[in-house]
């Protein structure tokens, strides 16, 4: 089994068109290794161009999802990635999908689709330079590093909450023993003491952590979309650079225009 280099992609600094272009290029990189794929096929959107709509129909037909309900939303199930017609349909429709996976012939996931972009990719070591040239070195994070960060966060959470968990267990055990002859009340008291100590330790840990700088967001609203600046890029409440409120309206078809939304950043951000 050949070794794969696994990466998480961070494309937040790109616009929708650039993310689509990068995602399609990444899928072409893994095409030779792909054996099967699955993807969801949302419908009922007015912003899907004709080529993508035709690609969605190809996927629906291949999956046998042609009912009226399937026109609104369908899951393809596993399709043959070695079928060039189906693979081309996946690449074309990818920016309008929500979720999907691509697996190789050895049962390994080599690409993950999320919200219209490729969020994870695994390629042969020899393909890493090609992938880096497509995505950009600053937008690729090795999956091993992501796992280490998650484990570190999990250990930090366990350390900060272990005393509290132990305290509640001791309190529960003491309460069960209270009606019986024995040291039920002292055990409950010991559990309360552990809870207090755990709370104090947690407070000390939080005080030792540096405060995260808060974004400086002015009052008022964006002149382009009319939404508060707190929804725009630079506020922390945006949706991949798009005004969060515009994105919500777009997803729920509450906008008067087909344009997906405002991308003006917070002044000074």
Coordinates of C-alpha atoms in Angstrom, one line a residue:
X1 CA 0.0 0.0 0.0
X2 CA 1.6 3.3 -1.1
X3 CA 2.0 6.1 1.4
X4 CA -0.2 9.1 1.1
X5 CA 0.4 12.7 2.2
X6 CA -2.8 14.0 3.8
X7 CA -3.7 17.7 4.0
X8 CA -6.5 20.0 5.2
X9 CA -7.2 22.9 2.8
X10 CA -7.8 26.4 4.1
X11 CA -9.3 28.4 1.3
X12 CA -11.0 31.1 3.3
X13 CA -9.0 33.9 1.7
X14 CA -10.3 33.0 -1.8
X15 CA -13.6 34.0 -3.3
X16 CA -16.2 31.5 -4.5
X17 CA -14.9 31.3 -8.0
X18 CA -11.3 30.8 -6.9
X19 CA -12.3 28.1 -4.5
X20 CA -14.3 26.3 -7.2
X21 CA -11.3 26.5 -9.6
X22 CA -8.9 25.2 -6.9
X23 CA -11.3 22.4 -5.9
X24 CA -11.7 21.2 -9.5
X25 CA -8.0 21.2 -10.0
X26 CA -7.4 19.2 -6.8
X27 CA -10.0 16.6 -8.0
X28 CA -8.1 16.3 -11.2
X29 CA -4.9 15.6 -9.2
X30 CA -6.6 12.6 -7.4
X31 CA -8.5 11.4 -10.5
X32 CA -6.0 8.7 -11.4
X33 CA -6.2 7.2 -7.9
X34 CA -10.0 7.5 -7.4
X35 CA -12.1 4.4 -7.4
X36 CA -15.5 5.5 -6.1
X37 CA -17.2 8.6 -4.9
X38 CA -20.4 9.8 -3.3
X39 CA -21.9 13.3 -3.2
X40 CA -25.1 15.0 -2.3
X41 CA -27.1 16.7 -5.1
X42 CA -29.1 19.6 -3.9
X43 CA -31.5 21.1 -6.3
X44 CA -34.0 23.9 -6.6
X45 CA -31.4 26.6 -6.8
X46 CA -31.6 29.4 -9.4
X47 CA -27.9 30.2 -9.3
X48 CA -26.7 26.9 -10.8
X49 CA -25.3 27.4 -14.3
X50 CA -26.4 25.2 -17.1
X51 CA -23.2 23.0 -17.2
X52 CA -23.5 22.3 -13.5
X53 CA -27.3 21.6 -13.8
X54 CA -26.5 19.0 -16.6
X55 CA -23.8 17.5 -14.4
X56 CA -26.3 17.2 -11.6
X57 CA -28.7 15.4 -13.9
X58 CA -26.0 12.9 -14.9
X59 CA -25.3 12.1 -11.3
X60 CA -29.0 11.7 -10.5
X61 CA -29.6 9.4 -13.4
X62 CA -26.5 7.3 -12.5
X63 CA -27.8 7.1 -8.9
X64 CA -31.4 6.3 -9.9
X65 CA -32.6 9.4 -8.0
X66 CA -35.1 10.9 -10.4
X67 CA -38.3 11.3 -8.3
X68 CA -39.8 14.7 -7.5
X69 CA -38.3 14.7 -4.0
X70 CA -34.9 13.8 -5.4
X71 CA -35.0 17.0 -7.6
X72 CA -34.9 19.0 -4.4
X73 CA -32.2 16.9 -2.7
X74 CA -30.6 13.6 -3.3
X75 CA -27.7 11.5 -2.2
X76 CA -25.8 9.7 -5.0
X77 CA -24.6 6.7 -3.0
X78 CA -21.4 5.2 -4.3
X79 CA -20.6 5.8 -7.9
X80 CA -17.8 4.6 -10.1
X81 CA -15.0 7.2 -10.2
X82 CA -13.4 5.4 -13.1
X83 CA -16.3 6.3 -15.3
X84 CA -15.0 9.4 -17.0
X85 CA -18.5 10.7 -17.7
X86 CA -19.5 10.5 -14.0
X87 CA -16.1 11.9 -12.8
X88 CA -16.5 14.9 -15.1
X89 CA -20.0 15.4 -13.7
X90 CA -18.6 15.4 -10.2
X91 CA -15.9 17.9 -11.0
X92 CA -18.3 20.2 -12.7
X93 CA -21.0 20.0 -10.0
X94 CA -18.6 20.1 -7.0
X95 CA -19.0 23.8 -6.2
X96 CA -22.8 23.4 -5.7
X97 CA -22.5 20.3 -3.5
X98 CA -22.6 20.3 0.3
X99 CA -20.8 17.1 1.2
X100 CA -19.0 14.3 -0.6
X101 CA -16.2 11.8 -0.4
X102 CA -13.7 10.3 -2.9
X103 CA -12.0 6.9 -2.1
X104 CA -9.2 5.1 -3.8
X105 CA -9.0 1.4 -4.7
X106 CA -7.3 0.5 -1.4
X107 CA -10.2 1.8 0.7
X108 CA -8.7 5.1 1.7
X109 CA -10.4 8.5 1.6
X110 CA -8.5 10.7 -0.8
X111 CA -10.7 13.8 -0.9
X112 CA -13.5 15.3 1.1
X113 CA -16.0 17.9 -0.2
X114 CA -17.6 20.3 2.1
X115 CA -19.8 23.3 1.3
X116 CA -18.8 23.5 -2.3
X117 CA -15.0 23.1 -1.9
X118 CA -12.4 20.4 -1.3
X119 CA -11.6 20.5 2.4
X120 CA -9.3 17.5 2.7
X121 CA -7.0 15.7 0.2
X122 CA -4.6 12.8 0.3
X123 CA -2.1 12.4 -2.5
X124 CA 1.0 10.4 -3.3
X125 CA 4.3 11.9 -2.0
X126 CA 5.4 12.6 -5.6
X127 CA 2.2 14.6 -6.2
X128 CA 2.8 17.0 -3.3
X129 CA 4.7 19.6 -5.3
X130 CA 1.9 19.6 -7.9
X131 CA -0.8 20.0 -5.2
X132 CA 1.2 22.8 -3.5
X133 CA 1.5 24.7 -6.8
X134 CA -2.3 24.5 -7.2
X135 CA -3.4 25.3 -3.7
X136 CA -0.5 27.4 -2.4
X137 CA 1.8 26.4 0.5
X138 CA 0.1 28.6 3.0
X139 CA -3.3 26.9 2.4
X140 CA -2.2 23.3 3.1
X141 CA -2.0 22.0 6.7
X142 CA -0.7 18.4 7.2
X143 CA -3.5 16.3 8.6
X144 CA -1.0 15.0 11.2
X145 CA -0.6 18.5 12.6
X146 CA -4.4 18.9 12.8
X147 CA -4.7 15.7 14.7
X148 CA -2.0 16.8 17.1
X149 CA -3.8 20.1 17.8
X150 CA -7.0 18.3 18.4
X151 CA -5.4 15.8 20.8
X152 CA -3.7 18.7 22.6
X153 CA -7.0 20.5 22.9
X154 CA -8.7 17.3 24.2
X155 CA -6.0 16.8 26.8
X156 CA -6.3 20.4 27.9
X157 CA -10.0 20.0 28.3
X158 CA -9.6 16.7 30.2
X159 CA -7.1 18.4 32.6
X160 CA -9.4 21.3 33.2
X161 CA -12.5 19.2 33.8
X162 CA -11.1 16.1 35.4
X163 CA -11.4 17.3 39.0
X164 CA -15.0 18.5 38.4
X165 CA -15.9 15.1 36.9
X166 CA -14.3 13.3 39.8
X167 CA -16.1 15.6 42.3
X168 CA -19.5 14.9 40.8
X169 CA -18.8 11.1 40.9
X170 CA -17.9 11.3 44.5
X171 CA -21.0 13.4 45.3
X172 CA -23.2 10.9 43.5
X173 CA -21.7 8.0 45.3
X174 CA -22.1 9.7 48.6
X175 CA -25.8 10.5 47.9
X176 CA -26.4 6.9 47.2
X177 CA -24.9 5.9 50.5
X178 CA -26.6 8.5 52.6
X179 CA -29.7 6.4 53.3
X180 CA -27.5 3.5 54.3
X181 CA -25.4 3.0 57.4
X182 CA -22.0 4.4 56.6
X183 CA -20.0 7.5 55.7
X184 CA -22.4 8.8 53.1
X185 CA -22.5 12.4 54.3
X186 CA -18.7 12.7 54.6
X187 CA -18.3 11.3 51.1
X188 CA -20.7 14.0 49.8
X189 CA -18.7 16.6 51.6
X190 CA -15.5 15.3 50.1
X191 CA -17.1 15.5 46.6
X192 CA -18.1 19.1 47.2
X193 CA -14.5 20.0 48.3
X194 CA -13.2 18.4 45.1
X195 CA -15.7 20.4 43.0
X196 CA -14.6 23.6 44.7
X197 CA -10.9 22.8 44.1
X198 CA -11.7 21.9 40.5
X199 CA -13.4 25.3 40.0
X200 CA -10.5 27.2 41.5
X201 CA -8.0 25.3 39.3
X202 CA -10.1 26.0 36.2
X203 CA -10.2 29.7 37.0
X204 CA -6.5 29.8 37.5
X205 CA -5.9 28.1 34.1
X206 CA -8.2 30.6 32.4
X207 CA -6.4 33.5 34.0
X208 CA -3.0 32.2 32.7
X209 CA -4.2 32.1 29.1
X210 CA -3.7 35.3 27.2
X211 CA -6.8 37.2 26.2
X212 CA -7.6 36.9 22.5
X213 CA -7.6 40.3 20.8
X214 CA -11.1 41.4 20.0
X215 CA -11.7 42.9 16.5
X216 CA -12.3 46.6 16.3
X217 CA -15.7 46.9 14.6
X218 CA -17.3 50.3 14.1
X219 CA -20.9 51.0 14.6
X220 CA -23.2 51.4 11.7
X221 CA -24.0 49.4 8.6
X222 CA -22.5 48.5 5.3
X223 CA -23.5 50.9 2.5
X224 CA -23.6 48.0 0.0
X225 CA -25.9 45.5 1.7
X226 CA -27.3 47.5 4.7
X227 CA -26.3 44.9 7.3
X228 CA -24.3 45.8 10.4
X229 CA -20.5 45.7 10.2
X230 CA -20.5 43.0 12.8
X231 CA -21.6 40.5 10.1
X232 CA -18.7 41.4 7.7
X233 CA -15.2 40.1 7.0
X234 CA -12.9 41.0 9.8
X235 CA -15.6 40.8 12.5
X236 CA -15.3 37.1 13.1
X237 CA -19.0 36.6 12.3
X238 CA -18.6 36.5 8.5
X239 CA -19.0 33.4 6.4
X240 CA -15.8 32.8 4.5
X241 CA -15.4 36.5 3.8
X242 CA -19.1 37.0 3.0
X243 CA -21.4 39.0 5.1
X244 CA -23.0 36.5 7.5
X245 CA -26.5 38.0 7.1
X246 CA -26.2 38.0 3.3
X247 CA -25.1 34.4 3.4
X248 CA -28.1 33.4 5.6
X249 CA -30.5 35.3 3.2
X250 CA -28.9 33.6 0.2
X251 CA -29.1 30.1 1.7
X252 CA -32.8 30.6 2.6
X253 CA -33.7 32.4 -0.6
X254 CA -34.6 35.6 1.1
X255 CA -32.6 37.8 -1.3
X256 CA -34.1 39.9 -4.0
X257 CA -31.1 39.3 -6.2
X258 CA -29.2 36.1 -7.4
X259 CA -25.9 37.6 -6.2
X260 CA -24.7 35.5 -3.2
X261 CA -23.8 38.4 -1.0
X262 CA -21.7 41.3 0.1
X263 CA -17.9 40.8 0.6
X264 CA -17.0 44.3 1.7
X265 CA -14.7 44.0 4.8
X266 CA -15.0 45.9 8.0
X267 CA -13.4 49.3 7.6
X268 CA -9.8 49.2 8.7
X269 CA -9.8 45.3 8.9

